[in-house]
Coordinates of C-alpha atoms in Angstrom, one line a residue:
M351 CA 0.0 0.0 0.0
L352 CA 1.4 3.4 -0.9
L353 CA 0.4 6.5 1.0
L354 CA 0.9 9.0 -1.9
R355 CA -2.9 9.0 -2.5
C356 CA -3.6 9.2 1.3
P357 CA -1.3 11.9 2.6
L358 CA -3.0 12.2 6.0
L359 CA -0.8 9.6 7.7
L360 CA 2.3 11.2 6.3
L361 CA 1.2 14.6 7.5
L362 CA 0.8 13.1 11.0
L363 CA 4.2 11.6 10.7
L364 CA 5.8 14.9 9.7
L365 CA 3.8 17.0 12.2
P366 CA 6.5 17.1 14.9
L367 CA 8.9 18.6 12.3
H368 CA 6.7 21.7 12.0
C369 CA 5.1 21.8 15.5
R370 CA 6.7 25.2 16.2
P371 CA 4.1 27.9 15.4
Q372 CA 4.8 30.2 12.4
K373 CA 4.1 33.8 12.8
L374 CA 2.8 35.9 9.9
P375 CA 4.8 39.0 9.2
T376 CA 3.8 42.0 11.3
R377 CA 3.9 45.7 10.3
D378 CA 7.0 46.1 12.5
E379 CA 9.6 46.4 9.6
E380 CA 12.5 45.5 11.9
L381 CA 10.8 42.3 13.1
F382 CA 9.7 41.5 9.6
Q383 CA 13.3 41.7 8.2
M384 CA 14.5 39.5 11.1
Q385 CA 11.9 36.9 10.1
I386 CA 12.9 37.1 6.5
R387 CA 16.5 36.2 7.4
D388 CA 15.4 33.1 9.3
K389 CA 15.3 30.4 6.6
A390 CA 13.5 28.0 8.9
F391 CA 10.7 30.4 9.1
F392 CA 9.9 29.8 5.4
H393 CA 10.6 26.1 5.3
D394 CA 7.9 24.3 3.4
S395 CA 7.7 20.5 3.3
S396 CA 5.1 19.1 1.0
V397 CA 3.5 15.8 0.2
I398 CA 3.8 14.5 -3.4
P399 CA 0.5 13.0 -4.6
D400 CA 0.5 9.8 -6.6
G401 CA -0.2 10.1 -10.3
A402 CA -0.5 13.9 -10.5
E403 CA 2.0 16.5 -11.7
I404 CA 2.6 19.4 -9.3
S405 CA 4.1 22.8 -10.2
S406 CA 6.1 24.8 -7.7
Y407 CA 8.7 27.6 -7.4
L408 CA 12.3 27.7 -6.1
F409 CA 14.1 30.7 -4.8
R410 CA 17.8 30.8 -5.7
D411 CA 20.0 29.0 -3.3
T412 CA 17.0 28.0 -1.1
P413 CA 16.4 24.3 -1.1
K414 CA 12.9 22.7 -1.2
R415 CA 11.9 19.3 0.1
Y416 CA 9.1 16.9 -0.7
F417 CA 8.1 13.7 0.9
F418 CA 6.1 10.6 0.2
V419 CA 5.8 7.2 1.9
V420 CA 6.0 3.7 0.4
E421 CA 4.6 1.2 2.9
E422 CA 5.4 -2.1 1.0
D423 CA 8.6 -3.5 -0.5
N424 CA 8.8 -4.3 -4.2
T425 CA 6.6 -1.4 -5.2
P426 CA 7.1 0.1 -8.7
L427 CA 8.1 3.8 -8.6
A428 CA 8.7 6.5 -11.2
V429 CA 9.6 10.2 -10.4
T430 CA 10.0 12.8 -13.1
V431 CA 11.4 16.3 -12.5
T432 CA 11.0 19.0 -15.2
P433 CA 13.1 22.2 -14.8
C434 CA 11.5 25.2 -16.4
D435 CA 13.7 28.2 -16.9
A436 CA 16.9 27.3 -15.0
P437 CA 19.0 24.2 -14.3
L438 CA 18.1 22.3 -11.1
E439 CA 20.1 20.1 -8.7
W440 CA 17.9 17.4 -7.2
K441 CA 18.3 14.3 -5.2
L442 CA 16.0 11.4 -4.3
S443 CA 16.7 9.5 -1.1
V444 CA 14.9 7.0 1.2
Q445 CA 14.9 6.4 4.9
E446 CA 13.7 3.3 6.7
L447 CA 10.1 3.7 7.8
P448 CA 9.6 3.9 11.6
E449 CA 7.6 0.9 12.8
E450 CA 5.0 3.2 14.4
A451 CA 4.2 4.7 11.0
S452 CA 3.5 1.4 9.2
G453 CA 0.7 0.1 11.5
E454 CA -2.3 1.9 12.9
G455 CA -1.2 4.9 15.0
S456 CA -2.3 5.1 18.6
G457 CA -2.3 8.9 18.5
D458 CA -0.1 9.2 21.5
P459 CA 2.6 11.9 21.3
E460 CA 5.4 9.7 22.6
P461 CA 5.7 7.5 19.4
L462 CA 5.4 10.6 17.1
E463 CA 8.3 12.2 19.0
Q464 CA 10.3 9.1 18.5
Q465 CA 9.5 9.1 14.8
K466 CA 10.6 12.7 14.5
Q467 CA 14.0 11.9 16.1
Q468 CA 14.4 8.9 13.8
I469 CA 13.6 11.0 10.7
T470 CA 15.8 13.9 11.5
S471 CA 18.8 12.0 12.8
E472 CA 19.2 9.7 9.8
E473 CA 20.6 10.9 6.6
G474 CA 18.9 8.4 4.4
T475 CA 20.2 6.4 1.4
E476 CA 20.6 8.4 -1.8
L477 CA 18.9 6.7 -4.8
F478 CA 19.5 9.2 -7.6
S479 CA 20.8 12.7 -8.2
Y480 CA 21.0 15.0 -11.2
K481 CA 22.1 18.5 -12.1
G482 CA 21.0 20.2 -15.3
N483 CA 18.0 21.5 -17.2
D484 CA 16.9 18.3 -18.9
V485 CA 13.7 16.5 -18.1
E486 CA 15.1 13.7 -16.0
Y487 CA 13.5 10.8 -14.2
F488 CA 14.1 8.0 -11.7
V489 CA 12.4 4.7 -12.5
S490 CA 12.5 1.5 -10.4
S491 CA 10.4 -1.6 -10.9
S492 CA 10.9 -2.7 -7.3
S493 CA 11.3 0.0 -4.7
P494 CA 11.8 -0.7 -0.9
S495 CA 9.3 0.6 1.7
G496 CA 10.3 3.8 3.4
L497 CA 10.0 7.6 3.7
Y498 CA 11.1 9.0 0.4
Q499 CA 12.6 12.5 0.3
L500 CA 13.1 14.7 -2.8
D501 CA 15.4 17.7 -2.4
L502 CA 15.6 20.4 -5.1
L503 CA 17.9 23.4 -5.4
S504 CA 18.4 26.2 -8.0
T505 CA 21.8 27.9 -7.8
E506 CA 21.3 30.2 -10.9
K507 CA 18.1 32.1 -10.3
D508 CA 14.5 31.9 -9.0
T509 CA 12.7 29.3 -11.1
H510 CA 9.7 27.1 -11.6
F511 CA 9.7 23.4 -11.9
K512 CA 7.3 20.4 -12.1
V513 CA 7.4 17.0 -10.3
Y514 CA 5.4 13.9 -11.2
A515 CA 5.5 10.7 -9.1
T516 CA 3.6 7.4 -9.6
T517 CA 3.5 3.9 -8.3
T518 CA 1.8 2.6 -11.4
P519 CA 4.1 3.8 -14.2
E520 CA 3.1 1.0 -16.6
S521 CA -0.6 1.8 -16.6
D522 CA -0.5 5.6 -16.1
Q523 CA 1.7 6.7 -19.0
P524 CA 0.6 10.4 -18.6
Y525 CA 3.4 11.6 -20.9
P526 CA 2.7 11.1 -24.7
E527 CA 5.0 8.7 -26.4
L528 CA 7.3 9.9 -29.2
P529 CA 7.2 8.1 -32.6
Y530 CA 10.2 6.1 -33.9
D531 CA 11.4 9.2 -35.8
P532 CA 10.9 12.2 -33.4
R533 CA 12.2 14.9 -35.7
I534 CA 10.3 17.8 -37.2
D535 CA 10.7 18.0 -41.0
V536 CA 10.7 21.3 -42.9
T537 CA 8.8 20.4 -46.0
S538 CA 8.4 23.8 -47.5
L539 CA 10.2 27.1 -47.1
G540 CA 9.1 30.5 -48.3
R541 CA 9.9 34.2 -47.6
T542 CA 7.2 34.5 -44.9
T543 CA 6.1 30.8 -44.4
V544 CA 7.6 27.5 -43.2
T545 CA 5.7 24.2 -43.5
L546 CA 6.4 21.6 -40.8
A547 CA 5.5 17.9 -40.7
W548 CA 6.1 15.3 -38.1
K549 CA 5.1 11.7 -37.3
P550 CA 2.1 11.3 -35.0
S551 CA 2.5 10.2 -31.4
P552 CA 1.7 6.4 -30.8
T553 CA -0.3 7.6 -27.8
A554 CA -2.8 9.1 -30.3
S555 CA -2.6 6.6 -33.2
L556 CA -2.4 3.3 -31.2
L557 CA -3.7 4.0 -27.7
R558 CA -6.4 6.4 -29.0
Q559 CA -5.8 8.9 -26.2
P560 CA -6.6 12.6 -26.9
I561 CA -3.5 14.3 -28.1
Q562 CA -3.0 17.8 -29.4
Y563 CA 0.2 19.3 -30.9
C564 CA 1.6 22.7 -29.9
I565 CA 4.2 24.4 -32.1
V566 CA 6.6 27.0 -30.5
I567 CA 8.4 29.5 -32.7
N568 CA 11.2 31.9 -31.7
K569 CA 14.4 33.4 -32.9
E570 CA 16.8 32.4 -30.1
H571 CA 17.0 28.7 -29.4
N572 CA 15.1 25.4 -29.1
F573 CA 13.3 24.4 -25.9
K574 CA 13.5 21.1 -24.0
S575 CA 10.1 21.3 -22.4
L576 CA 6.8 23.0 -22.7
C577 CA 7.3 24.1 -19.1
A578 CA 10.4 26.1 -20.2
V579 CA 8.2 27.7 -23.0
E580 CA 5.5 28.7 -20.5
A581 CA 8.1 30.2 -18.1
K582 CA 9.5 32.3 -21.0
L583 CA 6.1 33.4 -22.0
S584 CA 5.2 34.4 -18.4
S585 CA 8.5 36.1 -17.7
D586 CA 6.9 39.5 -17.6
D587 CA 4.0 38.3 -15.4
A588 CA 3.6 38.3 -11.6
F589 CA 3.7 34.5 -12.0
M590 CA 7.4 34.6 -12.6
M591 CA 8.5 37.5 -10.4
A592 CA 10.2 36.5 -7.2
P593 CA 8.8 38.5 -4.3
K594 CA 11.3 41.0 -2.8
P595 CA 11.5 40.6 1.0
G596 CA 10.0 43.6 2.8
L597 CA 8.5 45.0 -0.4
D598 CA 6.4 42.4 -2.2
F599 CA 5.4 40.1 0.7
S600 CA 2.0 40.6 2.4
P601 CA -0.1 38.8 4.9
F602 CA -2.3 37.7 2.0
D603 CA 0.7 36.3 0.1
F604 CA 1.8 34.4 3.2
A605 CA -1.5 32.7 3.6
H606 CA -0.9 30.8 0.3
F607 CA 2.9 30.9 0.3
G608 CA 4.2 27.8 -1.4
F609 CA 0.9 25.8 -1.2
P610 CA -0.9 25.1 -4.6
A611 CA -4.6 25.3 -4.7
D612 CA -6.6 22.2 -3.9
N613 CA -8.5 20.0 -6.5
N614 CA -6.3 21.3 -9.4
S615 CA -3.8 18.5 -9.9
G616 CA -2.1 18.4 -13.3
K617 CA -3.1 22.0 -14.2
E618 CA -1.1 25.2 -14.2
R619 CA -1.2 27.0 -10.9
G620 CA -0.7 30.7 -10.2
F621 CA 1.8 32.0 -7.8
L622 CA 1.1 35.3 -6.0
K623 CA -1.6 36.0 -8.6
S624 CA -3.0 39.0 -6.7
S625 CA -0.9 42.1 -7.6
K626 CA -2.8 44.7 -5.7
F627 CA -1.0 43.7 -2.5
G628 CA 2.5 43.9 -3.9
R629 CA 4.9 46.5 -5.4
Q630 CA 3.9 47.6 -8.9
T631 CA 6.7 46.7 -11.4
P632 CA 7.1 48.2 -14.9
P633 CA 6.2 45.6 -17.6
K634 CA 9.1 44.0 -19.3
P635 CA 9.6 44.0 -23.1
R636 CA 7.3 41.5 -24.8
V637 CA 9.0 38.1 -25.4
D638 CA 9.4 37.3 -29.1
L639 CA 8.0 33.8 -28.7
H640 CA 4.8 32.3 -30.1
R641 CA 2.9 29.1 -29.2
I642 CA 0.2 27.7 -31.4
C643 CA -1.9 24.6 -30.5
I644 CA -3.3 23.0 -33.7
G645 CA -5.3 19.9 -32.5
N646 CA -4.3 16.5 -33.8
K647 CA -2.9 17.5 -37.3
N648 CA 0.6 16.5 -38.1
I649 CA 1.4 19.1 -40.8
F650 CA 1.2 22.8 -40.3
T651 CA 2.3 26.0 -42.1
V652 CA 3.7 28.8 -40.0
S653 CA 2.9 32.2 -41.6
D654 CA 3.6 35.9 -41.0
L655 CA 7.4 35.3 -40.6
K656 CA 10.0 37.8 -41.6
P657 CA 12.1 37.2 -44.7
D658 CA 15.7 36.1 -44.4
T659 CA 15.3 35.3 -40.7
Q660 CA 16.3 32.2 -38.8
Y661 CA 13.6 30.7 -36.6
Y662 CA 13.6 27.8 -34.2
F663 CA 10.7 25.4 -34.2
D664 CA 9.7 23.1 -31.4
M665 CA 6.8 20.6 -31.3
F666 CA 5.1 19.3 -28.2
A667 CA 2.6 16.5 -27.9
V668 CA 0.2 17.3 -25.1
N669 CA -2.1 14.7 -23.5
T670 CA -5.3 16.8 -23.0
N671 CA -6.5 14.4 -20.3
T672 CA -3.4 14.9 -18.1
N673 CA -2.2 18.3 -19.5
M674 CA 1.3 16.7 -19.6
S675 CA 3.6 17.0 -22.6
T676 CA 6.6 15.5 -24.4
A677 CA 9.0 17.3 -26.7
Y678 CA 9.9 16.3 -30.3
V679 CA 13.4 17.0 -31.6
G680 CA 13.4 20.6 -32.5
T681 CA 14.7 22.1 -35.7
F682 CA 15.5 25.5 -37.2
A683 CA 15.1 27.1 -40.6
R684 CA 15.9 30.5 -42.3
T685 CA 13.1 32.0 -44.4
K686 CA 13.9 33.1 -48.0
E687 CA 15.0 36.6 -48.8
E688 CA 12.7 39.1 -50.3
A689 CA 14.7 39.6 -53.4
K690 CA 16.8 37.1 -55.4
Q691 CA 18.7 34.9 -53.0
K692 CA 22.2 36.4 -52.5
T693 CA 25.4 34.4 -52.0
I694 CA 26.5 33.9 -48.4
E695 CA 29.8 35.5 -47.7
L696 CA 32.3 33.3 -45.7
K697 CA 34.7 35.0 -43.4
D698 CA 38.2 33.6 -42.9
G699 CA 38.3 31.3 -39.9
K700 CA 34.7 31.7 -38.9
V701 CA 32.2 28.8 -38.8
T702 CA 29.0 29.5 -40.7
D703 CA 25.7 27.6 -40.2
V704 CA 23.9 26.8 -43.4
F705 CA 20.3 25.5 -43.8
I706 CA 19.2 23.9 -47.1
K707 CA 15.7 22.8 -47.7
R708 CA 15.0 19.4 -49.3
K709 CA 16.6 19.3 -52.8
G710 CA 17.5 23.0 -52.3
T711 CA 20.7 24.8 -53.3
K712 CA 22.8 27.4 -51.5
F713 CA 25.8 29.4 -52.8
L714 CA 28.6 30.6 -50.6
R715 CA 31.5 32.9 -51.5
F716 CA 35.0 33.1 -50.1
A717 CA 37.3 36.0 -51.0
P718 CA 40.5 36.0 -49.0
V719 CA 41.7 39.5 -48.2
S720 CA 45.4 38.6 -48.4
S721 CA 47.6 36.4 -50.6
H722 CA 47.6 32.8 -49.7
Q723 CA 49.3 29.5 -50.7
K724 CA 46.5 27.2 -49.6
V725 CA 42.9 27.4 -48.7
T726 CA 41.1 24.8 -46.5
F727 CA 37.4 24.1 -46.6
S728 CA 35.8 22.2 -43.7
V729 CA 32.2 20.9 -44.1
H730 CA 30.2 19.3 -41.4
S731 CA 26.9 17.8 -42.7
C732 CA 24.7 17.4 -39.6
L733 CA 22.1 15.0 -41.1
D734 CA 22.2 13.5 -44.6
A735 CA 24.8 13.7 -47.3
V736 CA 25.1 16.9 -49.5
Q737 CA 26.8 17.7 -52.8
I738 CA 29.5 20.3 -52.8
Q739 CA 31.2 22.0 -55.7
V740 CA 34.1 24.5 -55.4
R741 CA 35.1 26.8 -58.2
R742 CA 38.0 29.3 -58.2
D743 CA 37.5 32.2 -60.5
G744 CA 35.0 30.1 -62.5
K745 CA 37.2 27.0 -62.8
L746 CA 35.8 23.8 -61.2
L747 CA 38.3 22.5 -58.6
L748 CA 36.1 20.1 -56.6
S749 CA 32.8 18.1 -56.9
Q750 CA 32.0 15.5 -54.2
S751 CA 29.4 14.2 -51.9
V752 CA 29.9 15.0 -48.2
E753 CA 28.5 13.0 -45.3
G754 CA 29.7 13.7 -41.8
V755 CA 32.9 15.8 -41.6
R756 CA 35.3 16.4 -44.6
Q757 CA 38.2 18.8 -45.1
F758 CA 39.4 19.9 -48.5
Q759 CA 42.8 21.6 -49.0
L760 CA 43.2 23.4 -52.3
R761 CA 46.1 25.3 -53.8
G762 CA 45.7 29.1 -53.5
K763 CA 46.1 31.9 -55.9
A764 CA 46.6 35.6 -55.5
K765 CA 43.3 37.6 -55.4
A766 CA 41.3 34.5 -56.1
K767 CA 37.6 34.2 -55.3
Y768 CA 36.0 30.9 -54.5
L769 CA 32.3 30.0 -55.1
I770 CA 30.9 27.0 -53.2
R771 CA 27.7 25.4 -54.3
L772 CA 25.8 23.2 -51.8
K773 CA 22.9 21.0 -53.0
G774 CA 20.6 19.5 -50.3
S775 CA 19.6 15.9 -49.9
K776 CA 16.5 14.3 -51.6
K777 CA 15.5 12.7 -48.2
G778 CA 14.9 16.0 -46.3
A779 CA 16.3 19.3 -45.2
S780 CA 20.0 19.6 -44.5
M781 CA 22.0 21.5 -41.9
L782 CA 25.7 22.2 -42.2
K783 CA 28.6 24.0 -40.6
V784 CA 31.1 25.4 -43.1
L785 CA 34.5 26.8 -42.4
A786 CA 36.9 28.4 -44.9
T787 CA 40.4 29.5 -43.9
T788 CA 43.8 30.5 -45.4
R789 CA 45.4 29.7 -42.0
P790 CA 45.3 25.9 -41.6
N791 CA 47.0 26.1 -38.2
K792 CA 44.2 28.3 -36.8
Q793 CA 41.2 26.3 -37.6
S794 CA 38.1 26.4 -35.4
F795 CA 37.3 22.8 -36.4
P796 CA 39.4 20.1 -34.7
S797 CA 41.7 18.1 -37.0
L798 CA 40.4 14.5 -37.7
P799 CA 42.0 11.3 -38.7
E800 CA 40.9 9.7 -42.0
D801 CA 39.1 7.0 -40.1
T802 CA 36.6 8.2 -37.4
R803 CA 35.3 4.8 -36.4
I804 CA 35.4 3.5 -32.8
K805 CA 36.8 0.0 -32.5
A806 CA 35.6 -2.3 -29.8
F807 CA 37.7 -5.3 -28.7
D808 CA 35.5 -8.3 -28.5
K809 CA 37.9 -10.4 -26.5
L810 CA 38.2 -7.7 -23.8
R811 CA 34.4 -7.6 -23.2
T812 CA 33.2 -8.5 -19.8
C813 CA 29.8 -8.5 -18.0
S814 CA 30.5 -4.9 -16.7
S815 CA 33.0 -3.3 -19.1
V816 CA 34.0 -2.8 -22.7
T817 CA 37.3 -1.7 -24.2
V818 CA 37.4 0.6 -27.2
A819 CA 40.0 2.5 -29.2
W820 CA 40.0 5.4 -31.7
L821 CA 42.5 7.3 -33.8
G822 CA 43.8 10.7 -33.0
T823 CA 46.1 13.2 -34.9
Q824 CA 49.3 15.0 -34.4
E825 CA 47.4 18.0 -33.0
R826 CA 46.6 18.0 -29.3
N827 CA 42.8 17.9 -28.9
K828 CA 40.3 17.2 -26.1
F829 CA 38.4 14.0 -26.4
C830 CA 35.2 13.2 -24.5
I831 CA 33.5 9.8 -24.5
Y832 CA 29.8 9.3 -23.6
K833 CA 27.6 6.2 -23.2
R834 CA 23.9 5.6 -23.4
E835 CA 22.0 2.4 -22.7
V836 CA 19.7 1.3 -25.6
D837 CA 17.3 -1.5 -26.3
D838 CA 18.7 -4.8 -27.8
N839 CA 16.8 -4.2 -31.0
Y840 CA 18.5 -0.8 -31.5
N841 CA 20.1 -0.7 -35.0
E842 CA 22.3 1.5 -37.2
E843 CA 19.2 2.9 -39.0
Q844 CA 17.8 4.1 -35.8
K845 CA 21.1 5.6 -34.8
K846 CA 21.4 7.5 -38.0
R847 CA 17.8 8.7 -37.9
E848 CA 17.8 10.0 -34.3
Q849 CA 21.1 11.9 -34.2
N850 CA 22.0 15.4 -35.4
Q851 CA 25.7 15.0 -35.9
C852 CA 26.3 18.7 -35.2
L853 CA 25.0 18.5 -31.6
G854 CA 27.9 18.7 -29.2
P855 CA 28.6 17.2 -25.8
D856 CA 26.8 20.1 -24.2
T857 CA 23.5 18.5 -25.3
R858 CA 24.2 15.2 -23.5
K859 CA 23.1 14.3 -20.0
K860 CA 25.8 14.5 -17.4
S861 CA 25.0 10.9 -16.3
E862 CA 26.1 9.7 -19.8
K863 CA 29.6 11.2 -19.6
V864 CA 32.4 8.7 -19.1
L865 CA 35.5 10.9 -19.2
C866 CA 37.4 13.6 -21.1
K867 CA 41.1 13.6 -21.9
Y868 CA 43.7 15.2 -24.1
F869 CA 45.6 13.1 -26.6
H870 CA 47.9 13.4 -29.6
S871 CA 51.1 11.8 -31.0
Q872 CA 53.8 13.2 -33.2
N873 CA 54.0 9.8 -34.9
I874 CA 50.8 9.5 -36.8
Q875 CA 51.2 5.7 -36.9
K876 CA 50.9 5.6 -33.1
A877 CA 48.1 8.2 -32.7
V878 CA 45.7 5.7 -31.2
T879 CA 44.2 5.6 -27.7
T880 CA 42.2 3.0 -25.8
E881 CA 39.7 3.3 -23.0
T882 CA 37.9 0.8 -20.8
I883 CA 34.4 1.8 -19.9
R884 CA 33.3 0.2 -16.6
G885 CA 30.2 0.0 -14.5
L886 CA 28.0 -1.4 -17.2
Q887 CA 25.2 -3.9 -16.7
P888 CA 25.5 -7.6 -17.9
G889 CA 23.9 -8.4 -21.3
K890 CA 23.0 -4.8 -22.0
S891 CA 23.5 -2.8 -25.2
Y892 CA 25.2 0.7 -25.1
L893 CA 25.7 3.4 -27.7
L894 CA 29.2 5.0 -27.4
D895 CA 30.1 8.4 -28.8
V896 CA 33.5 10.1 -28.9
Y897 CA 33.6 13.9 -29.3
V898 CA 36.8 15.8 -30.3
I899 CA 36.7 19.4 -29.3
G900 CA 38.9 21.9 -31.2
H901 CA 40.6 25.0 -29.9
G902 CA 37.8 27.2 -31.1
G903 CA 35.3 25.2 -29.0
H904 CA 33.6 23.5 -31.9
S905 CA 33.1 19.8 -31.6
V906 CA 32.9 16.9 -34.0
K907 CA 31.5 13.5 -33.2
Y908 CA 33.1 10.3 -34.3
Q909 CA 30.9 7.6 -35.8
S910 CA 28.8 6.1 -33.0
K911 CA 29.6 2.6 -31.9
L912 CA 27.0 0.0 -30.6
V913 CA 28.4 -2.4 -28.1
K914 CA 27.0 -5.1 -25.8
T915 CA 28.4 -6.5 -22.6
R916 CA 28.6 -10.3 -22.0
K917 CA 25.6 -11.8 -20.3
F918 CA 27.5 -14.5 -18.5
C919 CA 31.0 -14.3 -17.1

């Protein structure tokens, strides 16, 4: 039996922790400021309900704690934490449940006092911790009984967050499931319009649950959650403004401080909604961010955009029964120019992002300002292969297909001008990073060996480790290796479909990081390094990625490697 749905017993259990009376602030300013400085005065411990998403607020550097009780061993448990507009540090731990709390309470104060001492004196066993702004979760098919404690902290700024906990994760499934290809395709591009298409969520097509899709458009970056979008949209509202001690607090605010309204599980809740009690703050500039919910369609044309402007598009599948959402893989696109498309000018040594629609063409121009002996072109195709042609003063020098990362070094010529023609893939839109330079020793892209495969040593596989090797170069670079557990039926086609090759290690979860190290060798024949990855589970499949990071901060990913540990040792 789990007490998430019946928090009364848990409240009785925690009652001694808060038996000291809390005074509301008085009009005595000196006393009020003294109370503000007393952190214990504002301490708020809450009970997490089972099967409902709660929304709450964190002040910077002020931790918040939630509790729930599991009375029986071998209980399934899933906890999901969604940061909104700032990274979070959070930790889930469990303490042994006092014997008095697991049976019928007598109501005598003696046992409750003993329970208080037990709870406060024991640190508890840490089950999981995370730091970052990803939607992260803890899942266990068999959890022990005990008092569970969720601690959250924001060190950057005041922020919102959401928490969801359930003991029936298999049947609940409140978050919509993503399709096998979670990308958004740009199917048509105009001067003021962009047409997007995506695969429907299996939650709608197979489970027949009510799903609606919401598109988010902005000019800054992609979003990882709908919660982050809502925080950005509300950044100029009282909902997002942290109260200023001594100025914005009022007795009315304190009556509801930190406690969401009843009978509103799974819905957005206001925070200090009444503004007449607080200090009036001038409105902030309007956020250039738009959200459009379009029902259950899986193709949509965004209109009224500005020509020659780069936009970021995010898609969220929202379960209208639970009001909970899941993010597709976002994309970006630049609208066409008003007049005839002009050639993009490349600057020496600067990486340029290029977007090409399906079967589209882009022209780039490179005109070095000084005489040069050689010129190097580096092209990083993020998705599918593209065709590249390079002409110098009208003469064709190069015509090849590029997939992944390629570098081309051509002989220079005084006052020469280079025209680069890029033709997109027939499969879909293309994204590239292009670098042209006359100074090969000062490239932003890291140098790469001819072979960017990761080799796994089958004879060195164990039940808990794998050993891999990869080639380096004569240039000293930083290498970072990441691992991710995948299903046994994961294949190369899935790997290619899911991954944007231009996404760097900053997009990976911290828990997936294995290590980073610097490596090079003056003898190119010996420029190879090995690494043993430990702490793996027997008979499990893992996807390994190696990133090489150049001096300019740009990273390039080696070809992913799928490995599997031995099942029996």
